[in-house]
Amino acid sequence: MTHHDKVMLLGHSDEYFQDKGMQVTIAFNHFGEGLVQRMPRCRHGYFHVVNNDYTHWEMYAIGGSASPTINSQGNRFLAPDNRDRKEVTKHEDAPENEWSRWNWRSQGDMFLNGAYFRRSGAGASSSYARASSLGVRPSTLVGTMTLRAGALICRKGAHC
């Protein structure tokens, strides 16, 4: 993905509590040049962000509001050169005494050029123990796994 401001929003709104049961996996993407934010932005629910390659963000890479659980594993984060944009995460519309209880964790991620992930909470709740079913590969393999990531190029009449 390249050249977008708001890349991916998961969840209807902070007030739409039905999304608490949402379980989403974001895997094997290359988030490249010209991206600003929301790779993804999450509301409520459980989000497994696994083996993605983040080579550009202008505001933040992974954000959330309404107390989502975010489990980041085996991703590669290359921070921008701007020293004020090194943080991967953004806790939207909540004071620290609230978002510090949200369950956001990072395991096996690679952080380059000063990138960092702000962890919070105690980890995923037991209700999500089975949700993280996608096997995680080491972050050192992310470049190879996402080398050909992108839109399919199909010829008219061909099945893709």
mmCIF file with all atom_site columns, C-alpha atoms in Angstrom:
data_model
loop_
_atom_site.group_PDB
_atom_site.id
_atom_site.type_symbol
_atom_site.label_atom_id
_atom_site.label_alt_id
_atom_site.label_comp_id
_atom_site.label_asym_id
_atom_site.label_entity_id
_atom_site.label_seq_id
_atom_site.pdbx_PDB_ins_code
_atom_site.Cartn_x
_atom_site.Cartn_y
_atom_site.Cartn_z
_atom_site.occupancy
_atom_site.B_iso_or_equiv
_atom_site.pdbx_formal_charge
_atom_site.auth_seq_id
_atom_site.auth_comp_id
_atom_site.auth_asym_id
_atom_site.auth_atom_id
_atom_site.pdbx_PDB_model_num
ATOM 1   C CA . MET A 1 1   ? 0.000   0.000   0.000   1.00 0.00 ? 1   MET A CA 1
ATOM 2   C CA . THR A 1 2   ? 1.281   3.459   -0.854  1.00 0.00 ? 2   THR A CA 1
ATOM 3   C CA . HIS A 1 3   ? 0.177   7.089   -1.064  1.00 0.00 ? 3   HIS A CA 1
ATOM 4   C CA . HIS A 1 4   ? -2.829  7.221   1.261   1.00 0.00 ? 4   HIS A CA 1
ATOM 5   C CA . ASP A 1 5   ? -3.646  9.327   4.288   1.00 0.00 ? 5   ASP A CA 1
ATOM 6   C CA . LYS A 1 6   ? -6.044  7.067   6.197   1.00 0.00 ? 6   LYS A CA 1
ATOM 7   C CA . VAL A 1 7   ? -5.199  3.524   5.127   1.00 0.00 ? 7   VAL A CA 1
ATOM 8   C CA . MET A 1 8   ? -7.390  1.161   7.175   1.00 0.00 ? 8   MET A CA 1
ATOM 9   C CA . LEU A 1 9   ? -10.113 1.733   9.795   1.00 0.00 ? 9   LEU A CA 1
ATOM 10  C CA . LEU A 1 10  ? -11.584 -1.277  11.592  1.00 0.00 ? 10  LEU A CA 1
ATOM 11  C CA . GLY A 1 11  ? -14.670 -0.675  13.696  1.00 0.00 ? 11  GLY A CA 1
ATOM 12  C CA . HIS A 1 12  ? -17.796 1.392   13.115  1.00 0.00 ? 12  HIS A CA 1
ATOM 13  C CA . SER A 1 13  ? -17.362 4.000   15.860  1.00 0.00 ? 13  SER A CA 1
ATOM 14  C CA . ASP A 1 14  ? -16.256 4.293   19.471  1.00 0.00 ? 14  ASP A CA 1
ATOM 15  C CA . GLU A 1 15  ? -19.924 4.105   20.510  1.00 0.00 ? 15  GLU A CA 1
ATOM 16  C CA . TYR A 1 16  ? -20.742 0.958   18.468  1.00 0.00 ? 16  TYR A CA 1
ATOM 17  C CA . PHE A 1 17  ? -20.207 -1.662  21.176  1.00 0.00 ? 17  PHE A CA 1
ATOM 18  C CA . GLN A 1 18  ? -21.258 -4.574  18.941  1.00 0.00 ? 18  GLN A CA 1
ATOM 19  C CA . ASP A 1 19  ? -17.704 -4.429  17.529  1.00 0.00 ? 19  ASP A CA 1
ATOM 20  C CA . LYS A 1 20  ? -16.314 -5.764  20.824  1.00 0.00 ? 20  LYS A CA 1
ATOM 21  C CA . GLY A 1 21  ? -16.569 -9.278  19.370  1.00 0.00 ? 21  GLY A CA 1
ATOM 22  C CA . MET A 1 22  ? -14.601 -8.397  16.233  1.00 0.00 ? 22  MET A CA 1
ATOM 23  C CA . GLN A 1 23  ? -11.447 -10.460 15.589  1.00 0.00 ? 23  GLN A CA 1
ATOM 24  C CA . VAL A 1 24  ? -9.212  -9.351  12.700  1.00 0.00 ? 24  VAL A CA 1
ATOM 25  C CA . THR A 1 25  ? -5.808  -10.459 11.429  1.00 0.00 ? 25  THR A CA 1
ATOM 26  C CA . ILE A 1 26  ? -3.691  -8.031  9.387   1.00 0.00 ? 26  ILE A CA 1
ATOM 27  C CA . ALA A 1 27  ? -0.906  -10.069 7.762   1.00 0.00 ? 27  ALA A CA 1
ATOM 28  C CA . PHE A 1 28  ? 1.798   -9.985  5.071   1.00 0.00 ? 28  PHE A CA 1
ATOM 29  C CA . ASN A 1 29  ? 1.305   -6.367  3.936   1.00 0.00 ? 29  ASN A CA 1
ATOM 30  C CA . HIS A 1 30  ? 3.900   -3.880  2.818   1.00 0.00 ? 30  HIS A CA 1
ATOM 31  C CA . PHE A 1 31  ? 3.013   -0.415  4.073   1.00 0.00 ? 31  PHE A CA 1
ATOM 32  C CA . GLY A 1 32  ? 5.199   1.783   1.885   1.00 0.00 ? 32  GLY A CA 1
ATOM 33  C CA . GLU A 1 33  ? 5.845   5.331   0.805   1.00 0.00 ? 33  GLU A CA 1
ATOM 34  C CA . GLY A 1 34  ? 3.385   8.158   1.163   1.00 0.00 ? 34  GLY A CA 1
ATOM 35  C CA . LEU A 1 35  ? 1.304   6.632   3.979   1.00 0.00 ? 35  LEU A CA 1
ATOM 36  C CA . VAL A 1 36  ? 0.241   8.817   6.886   1.00 0.00 ? 36  VAL A CA 1
ATOM 37  C CA . GLN A 1 37  ? -1.790  6.812   9.427   1.00 0.00 ? 37  GLN A CA 1
ATOM 38  C CA . ARG A 1 38  ? -4.144  3.890   10.198  1.00 0.00 ? 38  ARG A CA 1
ATOM 39  C CA . MET A 1 39  ? -2.222  0.774   9.252   1.00 0.00 ? 39  MET A CA 1
ATOM 40  C CA . PRO A 1 40  ? -4.643  -0.087  10.910  1.00 0.00 ? 40  PRO A CA 1
ATOM 41  C CA . ARG A 1 41  ? -6.648  2.046   13.326  1.00 0.00 ? 41  ARG A CA 1
ATOM 42  C CA . CYS A 1 42  ? -8.707  -0.256  15.554  1.00 0.00 ? 42  CYS A CA 1
ATOM 43  C CA . ARG A 1 43  ? -11.870 0.234   17.593  1.00 0.00 ? 43  ARG A CA 1
ATOM 44  C CA . HIS A 1 44  ? -12.997 -2.352  20.158  1.00 0.00 ? 44  HIS A CA 1
ATOM 45  C CA . GLY A 1 45  ? -12.264 -6.041  19.434  1.00 0.00 ? 45  GLY A CA 1
ATOM 46  C CA . TYR A 1 46  ? -9.043  -8.019  18.973  1.00 0.00 ? 46  TYR A CA 1
ATOM 47  C CA . PHE A 1 47  ? -6.473  -7.293  16.259  1.00 0.00 ? 47  PHE A CA 1
ATOM 48  C CA . HIS A 1 48  ? -3.568  -9.561  15.379  1.00 0.00 ? 48  HIS A CA 1
ATOM 49  C CA . VAL A 1 49  ? -1.032  -7.571  13.346  1.00 0.00 ? 49  VAL A CA 1
ATOM 50  C CA . VAL A 1 50  ? 1.480   -10.101 12.071  1.00 0.00 ? 50  VAL A CA 1
ATOM 51  C CA . ASN A 1 51  ? 4.460   -10.205 9.672   1.00 0.00 ? 51  ASN A CA 1
ATOM 52  C CA . ASN A 1 52  ? 3.866   -6.837  8.009   1.00 0.00 ? 52  ASN A CA 1
ATOM 53  C CA . ASP A 1 53  ? 6.566   -4.525  6.646   1.00 0.00 ? 53  ASP A CA 1
ATOM 54  C CA . TYR A 1 54  ? 6.198   -0.872  7.658   1.00 0.00 ? 54  TYR A CA 1
ATOM 55  C CA . THR A 1 55  ? 8.638   1.280   5.696   1.00 0.00 ? 55  THR A CA 1
ATOM 56  C CA . HIS A 1 56  ? 6.837   4.610   5.952   1.00 0.00 ? 56  HIS A CA 1
ATOM 57  C CA . TRP A 1 57  ? 4.382   6.499   8.122   1.00 0.00 ? 57  TRP A CA 1
ATOM 58  C CA . GLU A 1 58  ? 4.015   10.222  8.654   1.00 0.00 ? 58  GLU A CA 1
ATOM 59  C CA . MET A 1 59  ? 1.823   10.238  11.776  1.00 0.00 ? 59  MET A CA 1
ATOM 60  C CA . TYR A 1 60  ? 1.660   6.678   13.188  1.00 0.00 ? 60  TYR A CA 1
ATOM 61  C CA . ALA A 1 61  ? 1.421   3.081   11.984  1.00 0.00 ? 61  ALA A CA 1
ATOM 62  C CA . ILE A 1 62  ? -0.940  1.299   14.416  1.00 0.00 ? 62  ILE A CA 1
ATOM 63  C CA . GLY A 1 63  ? -3.568  3.198   16.360  1.00 0.00 ? 63  GLY A CA 1
ATOM 64  C CA . GLY A 1 64  ? -6.755  2.638   18.245  1.00 0.00 ? 64  GLY A CA 1
ATOM 65  C CA . SER A 1 65  ? -9.586  3.920   20.361  1.00 0.00 ? 65  SER A CA 1
ATOM 66  C CA . ALA A 1 66  ? -12.350 2.357   22.480  1.00 0.00 ? 66  ALA A CA 1
ATOM 67  C CA . SER A 1 67  ? -10.045 -0.127  24.234  1.00 0.00 ? 67  SER A CA 1
ATOM 68  C CA . PRO A 1 68  ? -9.024  -2.522  21.444  1.00 0.00 ? 68  PRO A CA 1
ATOM 69  C CA . THR A 1 69  ? -6.664  -5.426  22.094  1.00 0.00 ? 69  THR A CA 1
ATOM 70  C CA . ILE A 1 70  ? -3.710  -5.219  19.704  1.00 0.00 ? 70  ILE A CA 1
ATOM 71  C CA . ASN A 1 71  ? -1.235  -8.062  19.373  1.00 0.00 ? 71  ASN A CA 1
ATOM 72  C CA . SER A 1 72  ? 1.702   -7.064  17.152  1.00 0.00 ? 72  SER A CA 1
ATOM 73  C CA . GLN A 1 73  ? 3.990   -9.962  16.228  1.00 0.00 ? 73  GLN A CA 1
ATOM 74  C CA . GLY A 1 74  ? 6.882   -10.417 13.833  1.00 0.00 ? 74  GLY A CA 1
ATOM 75  C CA . ASN A 1 75  ? 6.504   -7.054  12.072  1.00 0.00 ? 75  ASN A CA 1
ATOM 76  C CA . ARG A 1 76  ? 9.317   -4.858  10.794  1.00 0.00 ? 76  ARG A CA 1
ATOM 77  C CA . PHE A 1 77  ? 9.008   -1.134  11.562  1.00 0.00 ? 77  PHE A CA 1
ATOM 78  C CA . LEU A 1 78  ? 11.343  1.355   9.873   1.00 0.00 ? 78  LEU A CA 1
ATOM 79  C CA . ALA A 1 79  ? 10.706  4.739   11.492  1.00 0.00 ? 79  ALA A CA 1
ATOM 80  C CA . PRO A 1 80  ? 10.773  7.936   9.438   1.00 0.00 ? 80  PRO A CA 1
ATOM 81  C CA . ASP A 1 81  ? 13.720  10.284  9.833   1.00 0.00 ? 81  ASP A CA 1
ATOM 82  C CA . ASN A 1 82  ? 11.517  12.857  11.606  1.00 0.00 ? 82  ASN A CA 1
ATOM 83  C CA . ARG A 1 83  ? 12.484  12.499  15.283  1.00 0.00 ? 83  ARG A CA 1
ATOM 84  C CA . ASP A 1 84  ? 8.910   13.326  16.387  1.00 0.00 ? 84  ASP A CA 1
ATOM 85  C CA . ARG A 1 85  ? 7.429   10.390  14.426  1.00 0.00 ? 85  ARG A CA 1
ATOM 86  C CA . LYS A 1 86  ? 9.351   7.381   15.767  1.00 0.00 ? 86  LYS A CA 1
ATOM 87  C CA . GLU A 1 87  ? 6.446   5.948   17.759  1.00 0.00 ? 87  GLU A CA 1
ATOM 88  C CA . VAL A 1 88  ? 4.629   3.152   15.925  1.00 0.00 ? 88  VAL A CA 1
ATOM 89  C CA . THR A 1 89  ? 1.472   3.444   18.050  1.00 0.00 ? 89  THR A CA 1
ATOM 90  C CA . LYS A 1 90  ? -1.138  6.088   18.737  1.00 0.00 ? 90  LYS A CA 1
ATOM 91  C CA . HIS A 1 91  ? -3.809  5.861   21.403  1.00 0.00 ? 91  HIS A CA 1
ATOM 92  C CA . GLU A 1 92  ? -6.652  7.958   19.997  1.00 0.00 ? 92  GLU A CA 1
ATOM 93  C CA . ASP A 1 93  ? -8.953  10.209  22.002  1.00 0.00 ? 93  ASP A CA 1
ATOM 94  C CA . ALA A 1 94  ? -8.130  8.882   25.476  1.00 0.00 ? 94  ALA A CA 1
ATOM 95  C CA . PRO A 1 95  ? -6.087  10.149  28.399  1.00 0.00 ? 95  PRO A CA 1
ATOM 96  C CA . GLU A 1 96  ? -3.109  8.050   29.510  1.00 0.00 ? 96  GLU A CA 1
ATOM 97  C CA . ASN A 1 97  ? -4.879  6.828   32.662  1.00 0.00 ? 97  ASN A CA 1
ATOM 98  C CA . GLU A 1 98  ? -7.419  5.172   30.325  1.00 0.00 ? 98  GLU A CA 1
ATOM 99  C CA . TRP A 1 99  ? -5.286  3.865   27.429  1.00 0.00 ? 99  TRP A CA 1
ATOM 100 C CA . SER A 1 100 ? -2.628  2.522   29.795  1.00 0.00 ? 100 SER A CA 1
ATOM 101 C CA . ARG A 1 101 ? -5.148  -0.251  30.619  1.00 0.00 ? 101 ARG A CA 1
ATOM 102 C CA . TRP A 1 102 ? -5.741  -1.192  26.970  1.00 0.00 ? 102 TRP A CA 1
ATOM 103 C CA . ASN A 1 103 ? -4.045  -4.464  26.006  1.00 0.00 ? 103 ASN A CA 1
ATOM 104 C CA . TRP A 1 104 ? -1.415  -3.616  23.403  1.00 0.00 ? 104 TRP A CA 1
ATOM 105 C CA . ARG A 1 105 ? 1.620   -5.829  23.065  1.00 0.00 ? 105 ARG A CA 1
ATOM 106 C CA . SER A 1 106 ? 4.548   -6.401  20.767  1.00 0.00 ? 106 SER A CA 1
ATOM 107 C CA . GLN A 1 107 ? 6.389   -9.699  20.419  1.00 0.00 ? 107 GLN A CA 1
ATOM 108 C CA . GLY A 1 108 ? 9.249   -10.437 18.043  1.00 0.00 ? 108 GLY A CA 1
ATOM 109 C CA . ASP A 1 109 ? 8.867   -7.138  16.185  1.00 0.00 ? 109 ASP A CA 1
ATOM 110 C CA . MET A 1 110 ? 11.923  -5.495  14.615  1.00 0.00 ? 110 MET A CA 1
ATOM 111 C CA . PHE A 1 111 ? 12.380  -1.767  15.258  1.00 0.00 ? 111 PHE A CA 1
ATOM 112 C CA . LEU A 1 112 ? 14.694  0.208   12.961  1.00 0.00 ? 112 LEU A CA 1
ATOM 113 C CA . ASN A 1 113 ? 15.790  3.845   12.845  1.00 0.00 ? 113 ASN A CA 1
ATOM 114 C CA . GLY A 1 114 ? 14.526  4.528   16.380  1.00 0.00 ? 114 GLY A CA 1
ATOM 115 C CA . ALA A 1 115 ? 11.023  3.075   15.951  1.00 0.00 ? 115 ALA A CA 1
ATOM 116 C CA . TYR A 1 116 ? 9.281   2.019   19.155  1.00 0.00 ? 116 TYR A CA 1
ATOM 117 C CA . PHE A 1 117 ? 5.966   0.446   20.194  1.00 0.00 ? 117 PHE A CA 1
ATOM 118 C CA . ARG A 1 118 ? 4.217   1.761   23.318  1.00 0.00 ? 118 ARG A CA 1
ATOM 119 C CA . ARG A 1 119 ? 2.958   -1.325  25.139  1.00 0.00 ? 119 ARG A CA 1
ATOM 120 C CA . SER A 1 120 ? 0.067   -1.110  27.567  1.00 0.00 ? 120 SER A CA 1
ATOM 121 C CA . GLY A 1 121 ? -2.246  -3.262  29.667  1.00 0.00 ? 121 GLY A CA 1
ATOM 122 C CA . ALA A 1 122 ? -1.650  -6.772  30.879  1.00 0.00 ? 122 ALA A CA 1
ATOM 123 C CA . GLY A 1 123 ? -1.819  -8.611  27.541  1.00 0.00 ? 123 GLY A CA 1
ATOM 124 C CA . ALA A 1 124 ? -4.670  -10.271 25.712  1.00 0.00 ? 124 ALA A CA 1
ATOM 125 C CA . SER A 1 125 ? -7.543  -11.547 27.797  1.00 0.00 ? 125 SER A CA 1
ATOM 126 C CA . SER A 1 126 ? -8.241  -15.273 27.994  1.00 0.00 ? 126 SER A CA 1
ATOM 127 C CA . SER A 1 127 ? -11.288 -14.843 25.735  1.00 0.00 ? 127 SER A CA 1
ATOM 128 C CA . TYR A 1 128 ? -8.879  -14.239 22.835  1.00 0.00 ? 128 TYR A CA 1
ATOM 129 C CA . ALA A 1 129 ? -6.585  -17.188 23.531  1.00 0.00 ? 129 ALA A CA 1
ATOM 130 C CA . ARG A 1 130 ? -7.771  -19.010 20.384  1.00 0.00 ? 130 ARG A CA 1
ATOM 131 C CA . ALA A 1 131 ? -8.026  -15.893 18.188  1.00 0.00 ? 131 ALA A CA 1
ATOM 132 C CA . SER A 1 132 ? -4.304  -15.685 17.478  1.00 0.00 ? 132 SER A CA 1
ATOM 133 C CA . SER A 1 133 ? -4.190  -18.766 15.269  1.00 0.00 ? 133 SER A CA 1
ATOM 134 C CA . LEU A 1 134 ? -1.940  -17.522 12.455  1.00 0.00 ? 134 LEU A CA 1
ATOM 135 C CA . GLY A 1 135 ? 1.602   -18.797 12.872  1.00 0.00 ? 135 GLY A CA 1
ATOM 136 C CA . VAL A 1 136 ? 4.145   -16.029 13.259  1.00 0.00 ? 136 VAL A CA 1
ATOM 137 C CA . ARG A 1 137 ? 7.399   -16.045 11.310  1.00 0.00 ? 137 ARG A CA 1
ATOM 138 C CA . PRO A 1 138 ? 10.524  -14.185 12.501  1.00 0.00 ? 138 PRO A CA 1
ATOM 139 C CA . SER A 1 139 ? 10.560  -10.461 11.668  1.00 0.00 ? 139 SER A CA 1
ATOM 140 C CA . THR A 1 140 ? 13.835  -11.008 9.768   1.00 0.00 ? 140 THR A CA 1
ATOM 141 C CA . LEU A 1 141 ? 11.789  -12.778 7.048   1.00 0.00 ? 141 LEU A CA 1
ATOM 142 C CA . VAL A 1 142 ? 9.245   -9.981  6.561   1.00 0.00 ? 142 VAL A CA 1
ATOM 143 C CA . GLY A 1 143 ? 11.054  -8.493  3.553   1.00 0.00 ? 143 GLY A CA 1
ATOM 144 C CA . THR A 1 144 ? 10.941  -11.801 1.716   1.00 0.00 ? 144 THR A CA 1
ATOM 145 C CA . MET A 1 145 ? 7.336   -12.530 2.695   1.00 0.00 ? 145 MET A CA 1
ATOM 146 C CA . THR A 1 146 ? 6.055   -9.131  1.532   1.00 0.00 ? 146 THR A CA 1
ATOM 147 C CA . LEU A 1 147 ? 8.294   -8.762  -1.545  1.00 0.00 ? 147 LEU A CA 1
ATOM 148 C CA . ARG A 1 148 ? 5.414   -9.248  -3.964  1.00 0.00 ? 148 ARG A CA 1
ATOM 149 C CA . ALA A 1 149 ? 2.637   -7.777  -1.790  1.00 0.00 ? 149 ALA A CA 1
ATOM 150 C CA . GLY A 1 150 ? 0.240   -5.494  -3.602  1.00 0.00 ? 150 GLY A CA 1
ATOM 151 C CA . ALA A 1 151 ? -2.708  -5.426  -5.951  1.00 0.00 ? 151 ALA A CA 1
ATOM 152 C CA . LEU A 1 152 ? -3.111  -8.222  -8.453  1.00 0.00 ? 152 LEU A CA 1
ATOM 153 C CA . ILE A 1 153 ? -2.574  -7.241  -12.051 1.00 0.00 ? 153 ILE A CA 1
ATOM 154 C CA . CYS A 1 154 ? -5.133  -9.103  -14.123 1.00 0.00 ? 154 CYS A CA 1
ATOM 155 C CA . ARG A 1 155 ? -5.742  -9.072  -17.839 1.00 0.00 ? 155 ARG A CA 1
ATOM 156 C CA . LYS A 1 156 ? -9.286  -8.693  -19.068 1.00 0.00 ? 156 LYS A CA 1
ATOM 157 C CA . GLY A 1 157 ? -11.003 -12.084 -19.072 1.00 0.00 ? 157 GLY A CA 1
ATOM 158 C CA . ALA A 1 158 ? -8.299  -13.750 -16.917 1.00 0.00 ? 158 ALA A CA 1
ATOM 159 C CA . HIS A 1 159 ? -9.071  -15.344 -13.571 1.00 0.00 ? 159 HIS A CA 1
ATOM 160 C CA . CYS A 1 160 ? -6.943  -13.963 -10.738 1.00 0.00 ? 160 CYS A CA 1
#
